[in-house]
Short mmCIF file of C-alpha atoms and ligand atoms in Angstrom, two decimals:
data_model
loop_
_atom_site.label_atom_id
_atom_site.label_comp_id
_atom_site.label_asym_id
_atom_site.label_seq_id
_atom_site.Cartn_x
_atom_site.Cartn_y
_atom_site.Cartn_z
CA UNK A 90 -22.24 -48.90 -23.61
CA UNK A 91 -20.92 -49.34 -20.24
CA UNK A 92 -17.22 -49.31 -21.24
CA UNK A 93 -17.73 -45.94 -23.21
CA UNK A 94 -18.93 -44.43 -19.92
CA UNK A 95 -16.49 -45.52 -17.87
CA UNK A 96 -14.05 -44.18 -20.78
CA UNK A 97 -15.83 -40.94 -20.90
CA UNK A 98 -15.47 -40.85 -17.00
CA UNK A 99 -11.76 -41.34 -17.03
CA UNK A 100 -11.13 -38.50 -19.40
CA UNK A 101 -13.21 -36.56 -17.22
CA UNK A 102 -11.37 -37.11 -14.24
CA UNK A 103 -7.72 -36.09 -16.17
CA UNK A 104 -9.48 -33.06 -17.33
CA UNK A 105 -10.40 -32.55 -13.76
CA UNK A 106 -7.28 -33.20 -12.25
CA UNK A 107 -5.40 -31.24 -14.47
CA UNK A 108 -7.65 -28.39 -14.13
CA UNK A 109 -7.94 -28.10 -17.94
CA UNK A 110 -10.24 -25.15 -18.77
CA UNK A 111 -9.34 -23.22 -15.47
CA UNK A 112 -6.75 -20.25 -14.31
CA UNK A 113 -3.86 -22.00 -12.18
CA UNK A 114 -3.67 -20.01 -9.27
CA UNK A 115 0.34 -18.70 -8.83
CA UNK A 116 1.87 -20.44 -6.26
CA UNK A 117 2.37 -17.63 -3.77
CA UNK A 118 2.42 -17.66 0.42
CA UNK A 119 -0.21 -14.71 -0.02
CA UNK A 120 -3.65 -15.84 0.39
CA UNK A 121 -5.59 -12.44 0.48
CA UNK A 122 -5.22 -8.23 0.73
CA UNK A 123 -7.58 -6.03 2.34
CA UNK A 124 -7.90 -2.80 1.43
CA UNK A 125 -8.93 -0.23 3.90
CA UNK A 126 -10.35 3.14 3.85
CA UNK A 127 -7.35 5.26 6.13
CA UNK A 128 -8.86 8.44 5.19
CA UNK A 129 -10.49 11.25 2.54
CA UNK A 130 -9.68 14.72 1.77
CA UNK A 131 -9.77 17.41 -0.40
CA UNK A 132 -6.24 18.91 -1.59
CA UNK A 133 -6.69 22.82 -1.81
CA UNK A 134 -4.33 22.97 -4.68
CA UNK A 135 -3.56 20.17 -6.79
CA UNK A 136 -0.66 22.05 -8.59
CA UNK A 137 1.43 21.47 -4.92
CA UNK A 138 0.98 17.80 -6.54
CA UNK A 139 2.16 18.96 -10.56
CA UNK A 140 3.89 22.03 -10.50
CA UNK A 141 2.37 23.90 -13.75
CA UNK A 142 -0.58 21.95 -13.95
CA UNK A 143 -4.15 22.58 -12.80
CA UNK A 144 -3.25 25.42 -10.83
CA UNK A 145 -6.40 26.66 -7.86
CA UNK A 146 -8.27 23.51 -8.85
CA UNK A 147 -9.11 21.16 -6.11
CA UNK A 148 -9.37 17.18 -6.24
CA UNK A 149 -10.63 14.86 -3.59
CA UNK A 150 -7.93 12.19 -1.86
CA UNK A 151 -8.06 9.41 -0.16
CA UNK A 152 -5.55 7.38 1.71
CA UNK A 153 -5.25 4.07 2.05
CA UNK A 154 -3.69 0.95 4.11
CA UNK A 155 -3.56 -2.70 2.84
CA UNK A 156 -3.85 -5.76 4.95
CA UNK A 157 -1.88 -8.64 3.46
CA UNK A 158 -2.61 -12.48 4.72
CA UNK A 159 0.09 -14.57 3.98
CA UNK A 160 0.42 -18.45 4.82
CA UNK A 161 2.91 -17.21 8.14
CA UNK A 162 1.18 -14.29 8.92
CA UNK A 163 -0.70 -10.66 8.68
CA UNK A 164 1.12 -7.94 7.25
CA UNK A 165 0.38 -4.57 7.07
CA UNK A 166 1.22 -1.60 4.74
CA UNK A 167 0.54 1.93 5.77
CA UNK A 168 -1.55 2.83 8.69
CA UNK A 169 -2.97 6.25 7.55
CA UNK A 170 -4.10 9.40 9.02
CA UNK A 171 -4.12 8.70 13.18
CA UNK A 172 -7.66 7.32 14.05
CA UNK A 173 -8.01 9.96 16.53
CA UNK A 174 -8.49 12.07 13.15
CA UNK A 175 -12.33 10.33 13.18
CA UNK A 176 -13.30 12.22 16.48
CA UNK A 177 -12.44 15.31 14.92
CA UNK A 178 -16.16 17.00 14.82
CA UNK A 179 -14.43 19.21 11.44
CA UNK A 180 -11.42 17.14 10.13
CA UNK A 181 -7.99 17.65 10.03
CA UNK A 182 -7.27 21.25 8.29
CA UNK A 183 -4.00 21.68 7.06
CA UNK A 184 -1.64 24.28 7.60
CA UNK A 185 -1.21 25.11 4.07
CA UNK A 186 -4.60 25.82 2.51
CA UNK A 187 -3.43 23.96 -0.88
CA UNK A 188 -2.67 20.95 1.23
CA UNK A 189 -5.39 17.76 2.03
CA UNK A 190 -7.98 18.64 3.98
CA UNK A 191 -8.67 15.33 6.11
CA UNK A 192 -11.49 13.32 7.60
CA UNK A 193 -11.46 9.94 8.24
CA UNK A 194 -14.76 8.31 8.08
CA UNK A 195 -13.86 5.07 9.70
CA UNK A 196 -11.04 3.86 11.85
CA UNK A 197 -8.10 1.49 11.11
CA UNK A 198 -9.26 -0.03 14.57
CA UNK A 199 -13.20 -0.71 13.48
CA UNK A 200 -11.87 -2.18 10.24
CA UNK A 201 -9.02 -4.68 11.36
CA UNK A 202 -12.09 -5.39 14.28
CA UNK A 203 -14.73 -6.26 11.89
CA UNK A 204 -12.07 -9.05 10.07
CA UNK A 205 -11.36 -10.46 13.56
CA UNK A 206 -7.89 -9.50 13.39
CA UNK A 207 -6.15 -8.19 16.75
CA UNK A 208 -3.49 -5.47 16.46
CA UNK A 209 -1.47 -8.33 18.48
CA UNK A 210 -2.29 -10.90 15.41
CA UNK A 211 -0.19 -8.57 12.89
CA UNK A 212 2.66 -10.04 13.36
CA UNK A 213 4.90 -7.22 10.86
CA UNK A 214 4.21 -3.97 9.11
CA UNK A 215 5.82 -1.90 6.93
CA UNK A 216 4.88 1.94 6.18
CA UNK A 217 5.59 3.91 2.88
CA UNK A 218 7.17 6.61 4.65
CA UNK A 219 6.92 9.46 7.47
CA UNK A 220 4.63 11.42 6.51
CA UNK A 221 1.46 11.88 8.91
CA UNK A 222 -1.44 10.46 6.99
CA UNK A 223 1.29 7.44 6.77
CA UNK A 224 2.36 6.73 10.13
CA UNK A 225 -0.97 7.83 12.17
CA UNK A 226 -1.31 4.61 13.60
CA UNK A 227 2.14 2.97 13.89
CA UNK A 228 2.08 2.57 17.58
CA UNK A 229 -1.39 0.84 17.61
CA UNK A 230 0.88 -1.85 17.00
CA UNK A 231 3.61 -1.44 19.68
CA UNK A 232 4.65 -5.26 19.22
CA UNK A 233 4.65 -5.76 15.69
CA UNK A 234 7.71 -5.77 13.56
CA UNK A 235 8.06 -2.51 11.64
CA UNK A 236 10.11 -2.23 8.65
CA UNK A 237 11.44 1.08 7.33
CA UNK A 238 14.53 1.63 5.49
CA UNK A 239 17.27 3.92 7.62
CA UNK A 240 17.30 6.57 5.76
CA UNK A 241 13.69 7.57 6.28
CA UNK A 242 14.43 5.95 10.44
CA UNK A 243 17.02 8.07 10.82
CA UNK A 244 16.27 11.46 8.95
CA UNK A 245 15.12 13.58 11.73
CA UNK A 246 11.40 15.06 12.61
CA UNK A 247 10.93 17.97 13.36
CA UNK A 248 12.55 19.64 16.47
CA UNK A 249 15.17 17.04 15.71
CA UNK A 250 12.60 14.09 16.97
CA UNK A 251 12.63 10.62 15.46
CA UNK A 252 10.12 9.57 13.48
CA UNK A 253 9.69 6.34 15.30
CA UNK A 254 9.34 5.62 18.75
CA UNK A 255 12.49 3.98 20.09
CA UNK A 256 11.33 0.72 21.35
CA UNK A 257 9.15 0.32 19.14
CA UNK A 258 10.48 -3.09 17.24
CA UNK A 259 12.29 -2.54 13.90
CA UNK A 260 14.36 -3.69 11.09
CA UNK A 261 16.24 -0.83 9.43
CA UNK A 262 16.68 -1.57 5.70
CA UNK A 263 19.11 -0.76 2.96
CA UNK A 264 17.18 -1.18 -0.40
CA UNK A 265 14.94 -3.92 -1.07
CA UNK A 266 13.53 -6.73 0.98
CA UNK A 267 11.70 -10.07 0.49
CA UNK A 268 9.99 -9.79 3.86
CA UNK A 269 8.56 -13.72 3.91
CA UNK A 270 11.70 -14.75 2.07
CA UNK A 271 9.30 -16.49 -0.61
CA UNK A 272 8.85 -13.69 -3.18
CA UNK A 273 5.38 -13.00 -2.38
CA UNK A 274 5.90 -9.79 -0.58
CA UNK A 275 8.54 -7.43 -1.25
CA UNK A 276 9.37 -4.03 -0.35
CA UNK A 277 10.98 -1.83 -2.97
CA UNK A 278 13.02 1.15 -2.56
CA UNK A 279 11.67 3.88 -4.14
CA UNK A 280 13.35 7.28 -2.55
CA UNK A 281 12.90 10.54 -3.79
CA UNK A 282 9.06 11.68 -1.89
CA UNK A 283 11.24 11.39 1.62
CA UNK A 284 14.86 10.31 1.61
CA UNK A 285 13.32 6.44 2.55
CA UNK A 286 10.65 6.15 0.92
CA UNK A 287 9.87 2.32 -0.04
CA UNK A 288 6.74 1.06 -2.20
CA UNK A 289 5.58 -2.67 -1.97
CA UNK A 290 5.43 -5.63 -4.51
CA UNK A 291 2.31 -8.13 -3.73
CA UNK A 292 2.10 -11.52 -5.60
CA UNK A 293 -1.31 -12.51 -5.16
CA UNK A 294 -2.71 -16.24 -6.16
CA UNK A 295 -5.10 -15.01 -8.63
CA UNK A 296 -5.28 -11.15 -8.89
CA UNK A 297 -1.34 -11.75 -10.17
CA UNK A 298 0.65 -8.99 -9.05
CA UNK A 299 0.46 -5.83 -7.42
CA UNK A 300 2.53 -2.64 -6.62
CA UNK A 301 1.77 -0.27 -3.76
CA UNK A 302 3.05 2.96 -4.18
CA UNK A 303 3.24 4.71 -1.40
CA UNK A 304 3.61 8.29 -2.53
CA UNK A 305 6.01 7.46 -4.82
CA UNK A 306 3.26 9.09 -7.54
CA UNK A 307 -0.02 10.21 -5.99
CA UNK A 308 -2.65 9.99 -8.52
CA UNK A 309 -2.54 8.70 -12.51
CA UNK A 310 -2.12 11.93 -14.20
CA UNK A 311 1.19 12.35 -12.53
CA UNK A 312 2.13 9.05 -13.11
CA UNK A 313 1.56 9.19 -16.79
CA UNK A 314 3.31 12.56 -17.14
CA UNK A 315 5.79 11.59 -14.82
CA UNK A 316 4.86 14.66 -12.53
CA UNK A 317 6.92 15.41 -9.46
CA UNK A 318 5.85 17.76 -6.56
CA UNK A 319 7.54 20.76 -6.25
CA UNK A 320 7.77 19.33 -2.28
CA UNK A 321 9.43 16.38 -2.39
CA UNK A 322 12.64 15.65 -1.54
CA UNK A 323 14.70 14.84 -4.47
CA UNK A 324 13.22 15.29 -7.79
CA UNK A 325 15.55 13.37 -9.20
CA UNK A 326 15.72 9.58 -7.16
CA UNK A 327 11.53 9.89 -7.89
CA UNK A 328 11.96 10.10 -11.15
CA UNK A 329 14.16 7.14 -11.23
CA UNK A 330 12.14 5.97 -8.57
CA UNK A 331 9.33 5.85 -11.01
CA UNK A 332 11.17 4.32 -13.79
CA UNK A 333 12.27 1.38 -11.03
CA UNK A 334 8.45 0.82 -10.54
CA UNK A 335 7.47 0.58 -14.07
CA UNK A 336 10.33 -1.87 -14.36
CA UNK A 337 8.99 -3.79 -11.81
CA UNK A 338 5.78 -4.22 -13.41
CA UNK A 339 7.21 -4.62 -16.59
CA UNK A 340 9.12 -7.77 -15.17
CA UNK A 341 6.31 -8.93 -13.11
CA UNK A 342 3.24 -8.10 -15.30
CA UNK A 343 2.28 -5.81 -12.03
CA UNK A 344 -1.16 -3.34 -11.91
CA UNK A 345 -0.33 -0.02 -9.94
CA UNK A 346 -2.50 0.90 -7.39
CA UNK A 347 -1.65 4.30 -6.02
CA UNK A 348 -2.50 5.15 -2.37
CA UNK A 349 -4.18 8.49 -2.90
CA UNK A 350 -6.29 8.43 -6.29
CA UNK A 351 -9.34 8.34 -5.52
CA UNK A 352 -10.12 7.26 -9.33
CA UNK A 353 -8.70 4.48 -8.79
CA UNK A 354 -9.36 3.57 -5.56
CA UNK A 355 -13.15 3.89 -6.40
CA UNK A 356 -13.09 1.00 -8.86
CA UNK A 357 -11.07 -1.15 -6.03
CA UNK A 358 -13.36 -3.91 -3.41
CA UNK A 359 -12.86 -2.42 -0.15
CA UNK A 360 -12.36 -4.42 2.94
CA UNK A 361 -14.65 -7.08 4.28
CA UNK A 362 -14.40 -7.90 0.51
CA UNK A 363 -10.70 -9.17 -0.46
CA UNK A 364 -8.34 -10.14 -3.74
CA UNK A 365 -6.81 -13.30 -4.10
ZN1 LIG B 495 3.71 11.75 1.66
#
């Protein structure tokens, strides 16, 4: 009697130990991602988005930033609409009627603040590309590494202004880069919205993998009809841009989460909840 429980305890413990029965987490430096409500809108016109299609119907936006934790560090990707866009009694109106319509209901600040996490504590960051509801918070961050590739750095603003400011700290990249050098985090190329535009690959322990997109496609429609707006700047690299990205998750058995579907984002946790 006793030796069959101590037999019957032994097999437990292999089954234990070799976690028989259980998911193996991937080994991956990324621990957990945050995602963070960077703004909502309403688009006046979602035809600006896919030319042809749905013409004078509005949809409601949102935009969004992710907070990566990996084992050497905070990372973050996007930084939305500028928090200053909260104080606005009415929003953010657009120039363009058929554009987004913004508000932002909470602040990048409040939610990095209610994690514990200091701007000072990020240590790099990494934004999709130039575009306003993008880069509204960049220099919140004056100290952290900021990755961008040099076409989008160096394709002039308006009035011939950068799009960064000059000291702020930066690597300039030319296609894609591992940015912990362990696979976990890496930023794609995907030009064709702006001339830089990059979208991000996330490995995560047990959510598997993940790709950002940026605006390289902003909502699922477009993504399944492979719908380009009639605004961005090269039709052509986002189409292949796209077809890079669904290679990617091909390879990588990847979900898509795209920044501004609200769809989508509805059926993600927010932040203080977390993937892993
Ligand atoms: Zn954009």
């Amino acid at each position: 009697m006793y030796r069959a429980l101590r037999l019957v305890a032994a097999a437990l413990s292999v089954l234990l130990l070799s976690g028989a029965g259980q998911a193996q987490p991937a080994k991956t430096g990324v621990e957990r991602l945050y995602v963070l409500n960077c703004g909502e809108g309403v688009a006046g016109d979602i035809s600006r988005w896919s030319p042809g299609v749905n013409e004078g119907k509005s949809m409601d936006f949102v935009d969004t930033c992710y907070l990566i934790k990996h084992a050497q560090g905070w990372f973050l990707w996007d930084t939305g609409l500028s928090d200053a866009v909260a104080a606005m009694p009415n929003g953010l109106a657009p120039a363009d009627p058929k554009a987004v319509y913004w508000h932002r209901p909470k602040t990048l600040a409040a939610q990095l603040d209610q994690l514990g996490v200091a701007p000072s504590d990020i240590q790099a960051m990494a934004v999709s590309h130039t575009h306003p509801d993008h880069i509204g918070n960049v220099e919140m961050f004056p100290t952290t590494m900021l990755y961008v590739q040099k076409a989008e750095y160096e394709w002039p603003g308006a009035n011939n202004e950068p799009r960064f400011k000059p000291t702020h700290p930066v690597t300039k990249l030319e296609g894609d880069h591992d940015v912990f050098g362990d696979g976990s985090v890496t930023i794609l190329s995907t030009p064709g919205h702006t001339p830089g535009h990059q979208s991000l690959l996330v490995k995560l322990p047990h959510t598997g993998a993940v790709v950002l997109s940026g605006d390289a496609v902003h909502f699922k429609s477009n993504w399944d009809n492979r719908g380009v707006p009639s605004n961005n700047f090269s039709k052509e690299q986002t189409l292949s841009s796209m077809q890079k990205i669904s290679e990617v998750m091909a390879k990588e058995n990847a979900q898509l989460w795209i920044n501004h579907d609200k769809a989508q984002r509805d059926t993600l946790k927010m932040s203080p909840e977390f993937y892993d």
